[in-house]
Tab-separated table of C-alpha atoms in Angstrom:
chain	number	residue	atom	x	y	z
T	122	UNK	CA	31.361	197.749	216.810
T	123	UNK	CA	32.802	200.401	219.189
T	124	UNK	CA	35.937	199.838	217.067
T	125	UNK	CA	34.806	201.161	213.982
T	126	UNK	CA	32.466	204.383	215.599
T	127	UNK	CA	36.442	204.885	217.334
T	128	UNK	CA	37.924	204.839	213.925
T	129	UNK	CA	35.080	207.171	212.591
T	130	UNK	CA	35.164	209.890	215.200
T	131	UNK	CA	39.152	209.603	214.678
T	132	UNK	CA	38.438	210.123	210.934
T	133	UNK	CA	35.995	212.901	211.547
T	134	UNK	CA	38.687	214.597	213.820
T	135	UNK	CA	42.056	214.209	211.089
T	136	UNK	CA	39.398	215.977	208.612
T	137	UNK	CA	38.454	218.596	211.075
T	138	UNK	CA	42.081	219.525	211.830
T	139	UNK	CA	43.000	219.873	208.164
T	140	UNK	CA	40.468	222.100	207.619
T	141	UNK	CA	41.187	226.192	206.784
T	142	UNK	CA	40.399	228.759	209.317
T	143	UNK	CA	36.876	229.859	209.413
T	144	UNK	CA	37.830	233.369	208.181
T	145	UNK	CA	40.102	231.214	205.234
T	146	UNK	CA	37.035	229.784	204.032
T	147	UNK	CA	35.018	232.757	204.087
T	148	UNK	CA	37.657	234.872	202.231
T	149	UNK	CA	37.974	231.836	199.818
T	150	UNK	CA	33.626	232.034	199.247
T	151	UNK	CA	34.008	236.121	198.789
T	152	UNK	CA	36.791	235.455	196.049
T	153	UNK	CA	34.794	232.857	194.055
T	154	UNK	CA	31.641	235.437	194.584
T	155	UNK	CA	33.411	237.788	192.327
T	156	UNK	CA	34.343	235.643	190.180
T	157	UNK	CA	30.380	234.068	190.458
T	158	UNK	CA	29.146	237.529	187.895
T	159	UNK	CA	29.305	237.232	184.189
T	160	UNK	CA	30.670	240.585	183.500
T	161	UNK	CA	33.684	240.041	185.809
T	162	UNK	CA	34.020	236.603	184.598
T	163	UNK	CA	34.559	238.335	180.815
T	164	UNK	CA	37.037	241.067	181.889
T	165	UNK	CA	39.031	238.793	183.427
T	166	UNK	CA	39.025	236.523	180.076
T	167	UNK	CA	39.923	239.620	178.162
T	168	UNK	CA	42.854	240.815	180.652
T	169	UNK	CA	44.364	237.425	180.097
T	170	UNK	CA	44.904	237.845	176.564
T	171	UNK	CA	45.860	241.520	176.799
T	172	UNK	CA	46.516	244.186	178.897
T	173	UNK	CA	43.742	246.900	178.782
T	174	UNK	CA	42.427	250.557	178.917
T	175	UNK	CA	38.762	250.758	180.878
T	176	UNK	CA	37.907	252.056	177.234
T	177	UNK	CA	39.236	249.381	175.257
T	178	UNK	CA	37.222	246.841	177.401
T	179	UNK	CA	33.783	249.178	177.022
T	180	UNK	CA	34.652	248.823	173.215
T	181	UNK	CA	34.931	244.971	173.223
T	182	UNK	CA	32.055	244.131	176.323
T	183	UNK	CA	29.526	247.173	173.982
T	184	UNK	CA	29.323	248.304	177.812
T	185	UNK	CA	29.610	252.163	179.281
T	186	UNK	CA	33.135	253.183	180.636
T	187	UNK	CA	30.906	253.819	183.511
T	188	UNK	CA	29.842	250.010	183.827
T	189	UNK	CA	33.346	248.845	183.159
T	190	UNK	CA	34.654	250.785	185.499
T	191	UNK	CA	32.314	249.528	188.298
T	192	UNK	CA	33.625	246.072	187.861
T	193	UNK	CA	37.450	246.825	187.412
T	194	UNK	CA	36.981	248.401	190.957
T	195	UNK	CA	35.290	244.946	192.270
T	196	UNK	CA	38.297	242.916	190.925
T	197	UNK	CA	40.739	245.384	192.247
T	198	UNK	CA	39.026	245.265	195.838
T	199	UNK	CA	39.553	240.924	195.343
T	200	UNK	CA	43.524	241.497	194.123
T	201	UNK	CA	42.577	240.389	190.527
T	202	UNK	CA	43.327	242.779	188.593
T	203	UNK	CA	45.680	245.641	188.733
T	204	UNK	CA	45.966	248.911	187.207
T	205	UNK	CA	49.275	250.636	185.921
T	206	UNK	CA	49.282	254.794	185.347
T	207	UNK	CA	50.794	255.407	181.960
T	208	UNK	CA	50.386	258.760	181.501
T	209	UNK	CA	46.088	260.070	182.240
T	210	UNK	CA	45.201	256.587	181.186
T	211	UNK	CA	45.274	253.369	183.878
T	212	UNK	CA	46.267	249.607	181.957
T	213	UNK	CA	44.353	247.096	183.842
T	214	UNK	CA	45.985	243.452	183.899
T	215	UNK	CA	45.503	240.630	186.038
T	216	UNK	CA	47.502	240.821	189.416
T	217	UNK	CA	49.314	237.950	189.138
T	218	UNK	CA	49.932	234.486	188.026
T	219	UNK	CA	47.005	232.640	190.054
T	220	UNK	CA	44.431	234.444	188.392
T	221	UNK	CA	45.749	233.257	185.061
T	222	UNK	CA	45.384	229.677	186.866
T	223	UNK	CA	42.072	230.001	188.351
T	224	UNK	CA	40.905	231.483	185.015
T	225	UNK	CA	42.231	228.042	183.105
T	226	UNK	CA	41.245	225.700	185.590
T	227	UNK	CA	37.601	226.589	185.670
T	228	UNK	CA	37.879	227.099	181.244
T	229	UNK	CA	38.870	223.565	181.757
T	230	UNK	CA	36.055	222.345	184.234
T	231	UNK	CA	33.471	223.969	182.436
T	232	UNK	CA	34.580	222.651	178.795
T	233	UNK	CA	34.818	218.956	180.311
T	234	UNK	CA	31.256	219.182	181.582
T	235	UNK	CA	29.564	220.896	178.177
T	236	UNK	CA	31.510	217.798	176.402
């Protein structure tokens, strides 16, 4: 018996080392917070099919510039999204390739479940 509860508390411990830093996991928990609102989540979607003007996502979300706005300035805050000057007007995109992947891999979580 002492055997196993050695082999446990061993087991306990390899699991415990492998863990992230505390301040890992709580960035990790603020990233999938933004991604937790509805109106985020749909921007994103949008940005990964095209490149956008805040306007042209009011247009598509029927939300105020205002509104839109807001939220691009939450994703830029998390590194999501970033926006390019062309001229007066700012392109919004997603920042990089691992939004595109955390975008898909949830799609593809959430579609398995609904099926």
């Amino acid at each position: 018996m002492a055997g196993d509860e050695e082999k446990k508390a061993a087991a306990a411990r390899n699991i415990r080392d492998r863990l992230s830093a505390d301040d890992v996991i709580y960035s990790l928990a603020e990233l999938f917070k933004v991604f937790g609102d509805p109106t985020r989540a749909k921007i994103l979607q949008c940005l990964q099919i095209k490149d956008l003007y805040v306007g042209e996502l009011a247009d598509i979300l029927a939300m105020s510039v205002s509104a839109v706005s807001h939220q691009l300035r939450v994703l830029r805050a998390a590194k999501l999204v970033k926006g390019t000057k062309e001229g007066k007007e700012v392109t919004y995109s997603l920042d990089d390739d691992h939004v595109t992947k955390i975008l898909e891999f949830g799609l593809t979580h959430v579609n398995e479940q609904r099926n």
